[in-house]
XYZ file of C-alpha atoms in Angstrom:
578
model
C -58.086 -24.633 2.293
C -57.554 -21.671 4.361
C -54.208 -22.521 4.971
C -53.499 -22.990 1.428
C -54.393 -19.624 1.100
C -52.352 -17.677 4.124
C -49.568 -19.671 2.669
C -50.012 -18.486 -1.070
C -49.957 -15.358 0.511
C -47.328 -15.144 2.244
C -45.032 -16.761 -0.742
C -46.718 -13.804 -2.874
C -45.433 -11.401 -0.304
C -41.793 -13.019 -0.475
C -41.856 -13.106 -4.140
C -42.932 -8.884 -4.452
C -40.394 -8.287 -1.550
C -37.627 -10.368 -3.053
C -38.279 -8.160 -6.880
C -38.449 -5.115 -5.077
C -35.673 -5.750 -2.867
C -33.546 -6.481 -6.801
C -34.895 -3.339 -8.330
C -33.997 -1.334 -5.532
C -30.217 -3.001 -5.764
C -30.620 -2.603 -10.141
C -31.261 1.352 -9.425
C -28.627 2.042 -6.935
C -26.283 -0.129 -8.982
C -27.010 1.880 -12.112
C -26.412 5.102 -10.106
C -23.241 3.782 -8.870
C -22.032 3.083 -12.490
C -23.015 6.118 -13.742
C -21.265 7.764 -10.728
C -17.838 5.811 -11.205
C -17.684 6.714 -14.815
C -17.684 10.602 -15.284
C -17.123 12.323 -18.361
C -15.421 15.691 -19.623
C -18.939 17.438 -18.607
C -18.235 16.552 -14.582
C -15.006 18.958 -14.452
C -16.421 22.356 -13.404
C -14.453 25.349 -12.880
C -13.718 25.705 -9.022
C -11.384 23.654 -6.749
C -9.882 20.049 -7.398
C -11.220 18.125 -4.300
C -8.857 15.254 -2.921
C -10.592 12.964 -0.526
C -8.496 10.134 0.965
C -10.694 8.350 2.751
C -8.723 5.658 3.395
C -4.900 4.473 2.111
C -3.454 5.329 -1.044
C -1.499 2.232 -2.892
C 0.425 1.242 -5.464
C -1.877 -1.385 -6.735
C -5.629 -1.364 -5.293
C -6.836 -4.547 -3.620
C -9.837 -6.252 -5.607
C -13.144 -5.612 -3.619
C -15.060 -8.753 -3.022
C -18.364 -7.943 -3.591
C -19.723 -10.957 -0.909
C -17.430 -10.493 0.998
C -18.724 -6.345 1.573
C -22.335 -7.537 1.665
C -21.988 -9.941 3.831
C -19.792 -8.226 6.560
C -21.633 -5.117 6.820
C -19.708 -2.818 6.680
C -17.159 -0.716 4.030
C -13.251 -2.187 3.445
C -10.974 0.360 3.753
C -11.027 2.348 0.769
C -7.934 2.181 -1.540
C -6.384 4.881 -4.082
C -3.747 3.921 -6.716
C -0.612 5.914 -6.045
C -0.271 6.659 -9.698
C -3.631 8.092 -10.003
C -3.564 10.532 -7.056
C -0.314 12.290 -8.328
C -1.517 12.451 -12.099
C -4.925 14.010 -10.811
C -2.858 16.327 -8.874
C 0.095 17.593 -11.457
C -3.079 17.675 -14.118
C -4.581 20.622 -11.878
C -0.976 22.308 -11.843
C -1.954 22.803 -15.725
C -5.777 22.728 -15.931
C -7.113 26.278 -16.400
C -10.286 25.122 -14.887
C -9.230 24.120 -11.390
C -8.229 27.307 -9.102
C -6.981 25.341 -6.035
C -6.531 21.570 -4.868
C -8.308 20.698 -1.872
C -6.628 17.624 0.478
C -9.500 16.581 2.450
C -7.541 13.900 4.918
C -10.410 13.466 7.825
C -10.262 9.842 7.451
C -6.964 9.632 5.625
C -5.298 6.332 6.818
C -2.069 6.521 5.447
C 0.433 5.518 2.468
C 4.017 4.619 2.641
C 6.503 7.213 2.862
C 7.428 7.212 -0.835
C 4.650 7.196 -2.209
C 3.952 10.836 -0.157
C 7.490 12.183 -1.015
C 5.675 11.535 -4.987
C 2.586 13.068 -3.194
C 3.793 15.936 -2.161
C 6.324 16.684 -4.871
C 2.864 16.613 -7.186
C 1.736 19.416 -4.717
C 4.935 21.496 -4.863
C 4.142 21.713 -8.825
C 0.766 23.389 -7.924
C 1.926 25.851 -5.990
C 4.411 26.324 -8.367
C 1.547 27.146 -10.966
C 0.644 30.019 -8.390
C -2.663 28.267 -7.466
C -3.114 27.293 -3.466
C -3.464 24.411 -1.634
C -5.154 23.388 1.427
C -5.853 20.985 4.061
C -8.575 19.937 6.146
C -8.213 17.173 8.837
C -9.615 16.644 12.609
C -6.707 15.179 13.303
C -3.693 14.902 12.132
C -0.496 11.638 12.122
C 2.475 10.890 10.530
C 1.762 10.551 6.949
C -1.497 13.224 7.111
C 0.926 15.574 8.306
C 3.745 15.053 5.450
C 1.148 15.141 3.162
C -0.530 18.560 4.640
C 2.712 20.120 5.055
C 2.670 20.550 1.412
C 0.114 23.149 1.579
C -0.524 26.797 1.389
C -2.810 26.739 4.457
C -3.262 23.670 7.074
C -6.837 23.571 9.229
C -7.482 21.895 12.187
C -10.867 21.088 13.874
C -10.962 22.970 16.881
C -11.791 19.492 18.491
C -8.767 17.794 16.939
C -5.403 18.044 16.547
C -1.599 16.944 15.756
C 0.614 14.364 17.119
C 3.866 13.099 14.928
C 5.140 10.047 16.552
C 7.607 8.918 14.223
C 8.372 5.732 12.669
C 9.289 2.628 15.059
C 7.208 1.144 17.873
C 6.448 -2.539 19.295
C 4.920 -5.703 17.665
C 3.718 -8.769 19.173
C 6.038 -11.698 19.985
C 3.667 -15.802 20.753
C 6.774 -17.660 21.947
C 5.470 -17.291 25.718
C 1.578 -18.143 24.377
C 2.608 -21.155 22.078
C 4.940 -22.760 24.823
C 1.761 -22.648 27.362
C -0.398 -23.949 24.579
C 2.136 -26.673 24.114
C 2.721 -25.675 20.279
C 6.034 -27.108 18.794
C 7.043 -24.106 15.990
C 9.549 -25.489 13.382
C 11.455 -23.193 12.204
C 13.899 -23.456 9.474
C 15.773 -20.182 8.491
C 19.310 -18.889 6.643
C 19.732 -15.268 7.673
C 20.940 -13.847 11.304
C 18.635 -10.927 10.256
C 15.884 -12.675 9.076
C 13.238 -11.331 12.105
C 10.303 -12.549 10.678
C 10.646 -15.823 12.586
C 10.982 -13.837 15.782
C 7.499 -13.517 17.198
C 7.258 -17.068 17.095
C 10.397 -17.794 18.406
C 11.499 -15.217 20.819
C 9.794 -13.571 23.644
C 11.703 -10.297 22.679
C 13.394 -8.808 19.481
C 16.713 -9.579 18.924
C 19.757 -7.406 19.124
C 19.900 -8.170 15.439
C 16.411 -7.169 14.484
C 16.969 -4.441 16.648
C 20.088 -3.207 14.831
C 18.594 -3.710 11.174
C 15.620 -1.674 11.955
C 17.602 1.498 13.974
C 19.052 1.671 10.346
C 16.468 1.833 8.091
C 14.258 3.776 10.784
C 17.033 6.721 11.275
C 17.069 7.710 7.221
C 13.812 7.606 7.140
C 12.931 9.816 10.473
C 15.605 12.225 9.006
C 14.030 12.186 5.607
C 10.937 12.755 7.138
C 11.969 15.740 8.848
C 13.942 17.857 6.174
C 10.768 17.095 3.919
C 8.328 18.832 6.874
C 11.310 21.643 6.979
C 11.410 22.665 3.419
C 7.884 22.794 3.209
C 6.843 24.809 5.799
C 10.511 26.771 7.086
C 8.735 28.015 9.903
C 7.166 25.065 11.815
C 8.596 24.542 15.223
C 8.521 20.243 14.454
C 11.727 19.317 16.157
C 10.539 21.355 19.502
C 7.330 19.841 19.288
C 9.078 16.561 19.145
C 11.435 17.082 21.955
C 8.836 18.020 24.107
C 5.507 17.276 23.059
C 3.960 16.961 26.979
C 5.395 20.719 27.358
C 3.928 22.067 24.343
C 0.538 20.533 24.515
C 0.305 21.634 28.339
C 1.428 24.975 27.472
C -1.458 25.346 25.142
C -3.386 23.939 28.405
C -4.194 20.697 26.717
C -5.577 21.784 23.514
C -3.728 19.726 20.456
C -5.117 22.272 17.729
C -3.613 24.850 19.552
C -0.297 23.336 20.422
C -0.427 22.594 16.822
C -0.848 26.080 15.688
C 1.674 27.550 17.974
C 4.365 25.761 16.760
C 3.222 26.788 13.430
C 2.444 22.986 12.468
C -1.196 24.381 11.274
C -2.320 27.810 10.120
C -5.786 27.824 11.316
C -8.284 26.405 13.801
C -11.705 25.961 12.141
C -14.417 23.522 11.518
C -15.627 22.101 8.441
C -18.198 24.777 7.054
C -15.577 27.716 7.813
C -13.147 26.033 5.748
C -15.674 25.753 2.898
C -16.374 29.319 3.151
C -12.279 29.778 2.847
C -12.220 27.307 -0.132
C -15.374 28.960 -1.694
C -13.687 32.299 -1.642
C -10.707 31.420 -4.140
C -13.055 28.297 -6.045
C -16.691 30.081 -6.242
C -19.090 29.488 -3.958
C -21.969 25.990 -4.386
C -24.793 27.775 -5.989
C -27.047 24.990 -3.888
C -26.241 22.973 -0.988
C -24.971 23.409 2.693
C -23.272 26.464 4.073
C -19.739 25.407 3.261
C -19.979 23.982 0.312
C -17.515 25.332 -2.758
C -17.724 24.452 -6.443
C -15.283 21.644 -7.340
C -14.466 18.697 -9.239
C -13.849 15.277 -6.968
C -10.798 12.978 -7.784
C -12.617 10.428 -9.862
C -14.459 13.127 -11.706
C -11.280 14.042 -12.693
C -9.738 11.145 -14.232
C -12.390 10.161 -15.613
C -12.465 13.513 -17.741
C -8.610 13.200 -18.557
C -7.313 10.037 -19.380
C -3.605 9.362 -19.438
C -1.884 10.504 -22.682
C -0.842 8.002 -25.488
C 1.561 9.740 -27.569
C 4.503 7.742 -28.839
C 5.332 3.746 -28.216
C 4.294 1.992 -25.117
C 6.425 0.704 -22.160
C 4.913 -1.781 -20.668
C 4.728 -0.952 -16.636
C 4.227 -4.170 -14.305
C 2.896 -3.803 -10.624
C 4.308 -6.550 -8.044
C 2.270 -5.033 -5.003
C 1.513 -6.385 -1.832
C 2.802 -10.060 -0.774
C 4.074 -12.565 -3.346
C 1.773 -15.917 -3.238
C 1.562 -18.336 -5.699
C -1.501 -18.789 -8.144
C -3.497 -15.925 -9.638
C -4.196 -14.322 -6.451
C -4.965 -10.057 -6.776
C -4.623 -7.275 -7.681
C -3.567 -6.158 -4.296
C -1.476 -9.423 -3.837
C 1.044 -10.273 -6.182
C -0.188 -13.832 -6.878
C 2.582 -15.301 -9.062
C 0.546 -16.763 -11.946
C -1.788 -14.082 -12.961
C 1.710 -11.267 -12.803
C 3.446 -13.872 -15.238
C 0.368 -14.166 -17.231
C 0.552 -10.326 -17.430
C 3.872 -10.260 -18.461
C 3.547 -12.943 -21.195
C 0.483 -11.590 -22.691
C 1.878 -8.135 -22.467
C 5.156 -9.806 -24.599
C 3.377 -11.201 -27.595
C 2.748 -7.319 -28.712
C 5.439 -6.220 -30.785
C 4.736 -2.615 -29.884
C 6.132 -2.795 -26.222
C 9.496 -1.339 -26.429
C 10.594 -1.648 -22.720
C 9.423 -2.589 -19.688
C 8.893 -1.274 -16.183
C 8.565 -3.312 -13.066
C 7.316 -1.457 -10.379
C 7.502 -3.446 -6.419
C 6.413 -3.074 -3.757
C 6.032 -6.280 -1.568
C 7.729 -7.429 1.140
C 8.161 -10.585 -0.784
C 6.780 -14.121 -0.200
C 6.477 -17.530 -1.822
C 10.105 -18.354 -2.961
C 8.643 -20.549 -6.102
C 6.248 -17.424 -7.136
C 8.856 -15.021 -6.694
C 10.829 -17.110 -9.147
C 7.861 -17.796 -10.995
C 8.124 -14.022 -12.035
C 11.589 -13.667 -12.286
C 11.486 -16.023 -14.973
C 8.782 -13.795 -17.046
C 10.767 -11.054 -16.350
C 13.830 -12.464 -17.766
C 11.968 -13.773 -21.350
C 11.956 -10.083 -22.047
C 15.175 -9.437 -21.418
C 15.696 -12.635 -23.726
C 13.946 -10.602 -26.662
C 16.720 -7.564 -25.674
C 14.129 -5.386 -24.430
C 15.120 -3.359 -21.334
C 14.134 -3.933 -18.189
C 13.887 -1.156 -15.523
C 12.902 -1.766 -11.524
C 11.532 0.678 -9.679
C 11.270 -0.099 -5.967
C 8.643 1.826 -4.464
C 8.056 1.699 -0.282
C 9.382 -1.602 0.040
C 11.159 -4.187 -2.195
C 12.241 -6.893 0.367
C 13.324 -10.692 0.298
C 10.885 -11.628 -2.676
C 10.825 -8.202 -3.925
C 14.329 -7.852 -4.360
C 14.547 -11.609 -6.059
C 12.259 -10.321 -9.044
C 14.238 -7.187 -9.196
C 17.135 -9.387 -10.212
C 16.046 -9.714 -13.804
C 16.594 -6.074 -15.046
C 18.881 -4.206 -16.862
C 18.647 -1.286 -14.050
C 17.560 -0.969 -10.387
C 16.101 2.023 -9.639
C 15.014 3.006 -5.739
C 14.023 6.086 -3.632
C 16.380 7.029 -0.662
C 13.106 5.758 1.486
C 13.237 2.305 -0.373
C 13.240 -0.557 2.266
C 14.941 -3.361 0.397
C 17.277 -6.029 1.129
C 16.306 -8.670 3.447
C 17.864 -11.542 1.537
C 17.383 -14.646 3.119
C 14.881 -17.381 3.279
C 12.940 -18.996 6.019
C 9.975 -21.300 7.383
C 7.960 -21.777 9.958
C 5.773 -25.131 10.285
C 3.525 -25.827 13.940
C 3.050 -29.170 15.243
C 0.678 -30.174 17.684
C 2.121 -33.581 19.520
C 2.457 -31.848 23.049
C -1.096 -30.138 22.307
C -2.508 -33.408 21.841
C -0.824 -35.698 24.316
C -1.663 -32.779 27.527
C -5.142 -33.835 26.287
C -4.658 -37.436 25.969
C -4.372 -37.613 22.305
C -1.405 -39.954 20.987
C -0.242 -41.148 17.655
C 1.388 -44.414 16.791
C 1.566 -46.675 14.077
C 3.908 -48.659 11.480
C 6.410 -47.173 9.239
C 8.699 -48.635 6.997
C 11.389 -45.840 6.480
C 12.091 -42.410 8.475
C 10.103 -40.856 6.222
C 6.566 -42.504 6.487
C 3.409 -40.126 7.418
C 5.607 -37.231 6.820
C 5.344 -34.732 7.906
C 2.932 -34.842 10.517
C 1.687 -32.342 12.703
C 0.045 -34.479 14.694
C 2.935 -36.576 15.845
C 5.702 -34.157 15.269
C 8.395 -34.325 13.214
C 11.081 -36.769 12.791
C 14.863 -35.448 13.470
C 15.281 -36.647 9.242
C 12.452 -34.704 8.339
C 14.223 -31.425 10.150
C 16.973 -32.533 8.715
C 15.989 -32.517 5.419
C 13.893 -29.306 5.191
C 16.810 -26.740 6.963
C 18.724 -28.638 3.918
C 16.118 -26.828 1.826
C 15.887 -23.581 3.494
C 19.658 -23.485 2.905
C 20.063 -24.786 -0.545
C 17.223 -22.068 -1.236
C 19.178 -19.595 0.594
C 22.164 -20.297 -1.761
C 20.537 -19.912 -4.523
C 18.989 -16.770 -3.934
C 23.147 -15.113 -3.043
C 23.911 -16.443 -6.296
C 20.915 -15.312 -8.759
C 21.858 -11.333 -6.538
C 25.362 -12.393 -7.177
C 25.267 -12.950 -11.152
C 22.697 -9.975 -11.545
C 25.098 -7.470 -9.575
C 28.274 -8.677 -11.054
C 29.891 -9.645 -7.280
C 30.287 -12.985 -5.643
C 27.826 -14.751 -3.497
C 30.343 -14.329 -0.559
C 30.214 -10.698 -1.151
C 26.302 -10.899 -1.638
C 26.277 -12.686 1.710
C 28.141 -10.401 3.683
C 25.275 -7.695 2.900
C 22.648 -10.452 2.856
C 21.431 -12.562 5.829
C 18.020 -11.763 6.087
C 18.774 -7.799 6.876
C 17.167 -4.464 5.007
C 18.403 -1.428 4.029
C 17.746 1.916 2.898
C 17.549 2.631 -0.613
C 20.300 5.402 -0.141
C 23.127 2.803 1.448
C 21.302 -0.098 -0.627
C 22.881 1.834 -3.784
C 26.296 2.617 -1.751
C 26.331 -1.604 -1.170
C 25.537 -2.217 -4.824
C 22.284 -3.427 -4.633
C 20.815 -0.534 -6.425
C 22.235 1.223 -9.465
C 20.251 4.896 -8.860
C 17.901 6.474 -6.856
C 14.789 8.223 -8.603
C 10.989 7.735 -8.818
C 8.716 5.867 -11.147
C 8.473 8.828 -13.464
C 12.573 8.424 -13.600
C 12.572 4.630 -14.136
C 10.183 5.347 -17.840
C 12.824 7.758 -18.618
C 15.380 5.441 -18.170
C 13.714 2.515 -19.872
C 13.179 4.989 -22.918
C 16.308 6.094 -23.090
C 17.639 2.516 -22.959
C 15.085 1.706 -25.805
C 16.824 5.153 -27.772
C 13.473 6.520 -27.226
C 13.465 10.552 -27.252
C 11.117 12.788 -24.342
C 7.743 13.092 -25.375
C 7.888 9.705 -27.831
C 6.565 7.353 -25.104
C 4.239 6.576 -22.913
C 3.418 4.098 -20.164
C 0.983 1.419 -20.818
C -0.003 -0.801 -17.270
C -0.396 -4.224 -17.159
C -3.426 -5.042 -15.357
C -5.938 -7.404 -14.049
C -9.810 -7.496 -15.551
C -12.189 -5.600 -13.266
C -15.007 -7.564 -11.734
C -17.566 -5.759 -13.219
C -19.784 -6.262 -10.004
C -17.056 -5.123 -7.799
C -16.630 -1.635 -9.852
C -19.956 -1.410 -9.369
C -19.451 -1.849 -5.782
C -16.980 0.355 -4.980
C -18.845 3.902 -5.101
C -21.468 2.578 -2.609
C -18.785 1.559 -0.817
C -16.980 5.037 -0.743
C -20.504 6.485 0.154
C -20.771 4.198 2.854
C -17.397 5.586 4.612
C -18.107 9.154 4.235
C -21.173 8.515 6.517
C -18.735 8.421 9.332
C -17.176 11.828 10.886
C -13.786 12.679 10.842
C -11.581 10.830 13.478
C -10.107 12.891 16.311
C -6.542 11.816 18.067
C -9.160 9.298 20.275
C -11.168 8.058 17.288
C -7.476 7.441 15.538
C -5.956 5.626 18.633
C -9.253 3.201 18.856
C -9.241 2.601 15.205
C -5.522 1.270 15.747
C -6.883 -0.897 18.424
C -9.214 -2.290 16.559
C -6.299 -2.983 13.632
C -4.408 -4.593 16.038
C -6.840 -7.341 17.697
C -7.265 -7.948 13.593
């Protein structure tokens, strides 16, 4: 009997844990709903405050709720491209932000594009004669672009600068599989098709080698006329030639290096940046020294939702890689983006339509999957406009096909049609450990394929037969769309990328211009007049627990500090053994 009752106790104790443990999770839940959905009442007069705490996007990955509660800790946080730039020309014209505030501590990056867009949006606010600034420990790459947009750039006096560039090395298994006796089958059409390269090479190729040095040179050029005509005065190509020089001339210190060469304005920590912002925005009437009245990003668009004057054009987002099924947002999972599409069609209100990419492609029979939905529209003789955003490669250019109009930036990476394979078998794996396979078959074909005994020379055969009947196909569906023959299309083709500024000289693009630019082309192709449209997105339910989710899980980064030039070259570590 005693027993009886220790255990009754103890399932009494689970049971008042277990309800308390729920409406703890039912409170914090409520307060992150009520968080994630602000209202008109949440902007307040004072500074616009941009915190990137992670990468900004064109299409947000979905946030599995298990999957964050299980691991333990936050995903990297994600910000639709689209968004940031709205929030950021709104201020340009809102009377009750005084200055925009780019917070990029733990900034991780966006493609260059997308901060071309970014910093155009920031251009407009200083055109409205209110000031920008930036905060960061350290600064990279795209922080920097993004920064250089400002009226005034701080360093931590711990931190720092360091532009590398774009380029560097990636990992290549041929070496590793051949000692682990793994047989990789490739199949492949494309001398420039590098993709296949890590498992087949110890090395790049002269090939890969010479696609990249193309796209990479633009782009570092681009790069650098952007950071010129933003700040005149920054010493960035000296820095670059001789970044050892200038950081041991400012006796190791990045910040300062940074600041004499005019990359930065002023060294400062957090709170004496705050007490800078609070001067032009109002100081917090409650809070930590430091702190400044403003109105966060989500605050913001939650206040001002996108305006809905005139007829819709529908605006489709092929993000991420192309897989089949109904995989996404974040992934462009071929189903669910023609499910979109067709949904979107039935609506007689949809006057054109905008396909926005950016993927470096995928699954040839998803990729065709939304070609097809693309084309029905066309079919109806509504216009169809592309815009290519960071990249729109191999997949990416194949749904591009079926439009009216291409439309890319000069930092477009697109291109890269061809078509390959790759397929490991394990026979000399198995047979090093005394594993063997054997059996009856009654044609060349039997028990394949198997990657347990290897491939037959027919089954090879028959699948680089594929690869290049797929191959062909994809020059002519480029070839009919671009009005040129598929020998033409092939002698720009073969697997390598371009540029968006030579893709248009090759005929791959029709004109270069943003998204913004690709709605005014798809209304003026529908005879629709400035001002009598708008764009409507095609998008994906929300899980409801996962929007939930995602302010607890923004909370949950900002517990970490701001990552020096150390904390930044670990984290890539850490992204690399992922």
């Amino acid at each position: 009997m005693n027993f009886v009752r220790k255990a009754w106790k103890i399932l009494v104790a689970i049971k008042d844990g277990l309800v308390l443990a729920f409406m703890l999770l039912f409170f914090v839940l409520l307060f992150a709903a009520l968080s994630a959905r602000p209202t008109g009442g949440f902007v307040r007069d004072g500074a616009l405050l941009v915190e990137l705490d992670g990468t900004v996007v064109e299409e947000p990955a979905a946030v599995d709720p298990f999957a964050v509660l299980t691991s333990g800790q936050a995903p990297i946080q994600e910000y639709r491209a689209a968004d940031v730039i709205r929030a950021i020309e709104g201020a340009a014209t809102d009377d009750r932000i005084k200055a925009v505030v780019l917070d990029l501590d733990r900034f991780m990056g966006a493609g260059q594009t997308t901060l071309t867009r970014m910093g155009e949006a920031l251009d407009k606010v200083r055109k409205a004669k209110k000031p920008v600034l930036a905060y960061a420990t350290g600064y990279g790459d795209d922080g920097y672009q993004l920064a250089a947009h400002a009226d005034e750039i701080w360093v931590n006096p711990l931190g720092g600068l360091l532009v590398a560039g774009p380029g560097g090395n990636r990992l290549y298994y041929r070496g590793l599989l051949d000692q682990l006796d793994v047989t990789v089958n490739i199949y492949k059409v494309g001398t420039f098709k590098s993709a296949v390269e890590p498992y087949s090479r110890n090395d790049q190729s002269p090939e890969a080698k010479q696609a990249l040095e193309g796209v990479y040179g633009p782009l570092w050029e681009s790069y650098r006329a952007e950071v010129a005509k933003a700040r005149p005065k920054a010493k960035l190509d000296a820095m670059i030639a001789d970044p050892v020089g200038a950081v041991q001339a400012a006796k190791g210190d990045l910040a300062l290096a940074a600041k004499q060469a005019g990359l930065v304005d002023t060294i400062g920590d957090r709170v004496a940046f705050g007490k800078r912002v609070a001067k032009i925005a109002g100081e917090e009437d409650y809070g930590l020294p430091g702190n400044f009245k403003h109105t966060p990003l989500n605050a913001w668009l939650g206040a001002n939702a996108p305006e809905q004057n005139g007829d819709p054009i529908a605006v489709v987002t092929i993000a991420g890689e192309i897989v089949d099924g109904v995989a996404g947002p974040g992934m462009a999972g071929g189903t669910r983006i023609a499910g979109l599409l067709d949904e979107a069609l039935q609506d007689d209100d949809i006057k054109a339509l905008v396909v926005r990419v950016d993927s470096p492609g995928g699954s040839v029979t998803a990729s065709e999957e939304i070609r097809l939905a693309i084309q029905r529209y066309r079919d109806k003789k509504i216009p169809v406009v592309v815009s290519m955003g960071n990249l729109a490669a191999s997949g990416g250019y194949w749904v591009s096909t079926a439009s009216d109009h291409i439309m890319a930036d000069p930092n477009t990476i697109t291109g890269s049609i061809g078509i390959f394979a790759v397929v490991p078998t394990f026979e000399k794996a198995l047979a090093k450990w005394g594993v063997n396979s054997d059996g009856v078959r009654t044609t060349s074909l039997s028990g394949q394929p198997d990657l347990a005994a290897g491939f037959t020379p027919e089954v090879n055969a028959i699948l680089q037969a594929n690869i290049e009947a797929g191959y062909t196909r994809f020059l002519n569906v480029v070839a009919k769309a671009r009005g040129k023959t598929p020998e033409q299309i092939d002698t720009i083709g073969q697997g390598r990328i371009w540029d968006g500024g030579t893709a248009r000289q090759l005929g791959l693009v029709d004109s270069l211009g943003d998204l913004d630019d690709a709605l005014a082309e798809a209304a003026k192709r529908a005879k629709l007049g400035e001002g009598d449209y708008h764009a409507r997105y095609l998008t994906s339910p929300v899980d409801p627990f996962a929007a939930l989710l995602t302010p607890m899980v923004r909370m949950q980064a900002r517990e970490t500090g701001g990552q020096d030039m150390f904390a930044r070259v670990a984290a890539g570590q850490q992204t690399l053994l992922g």
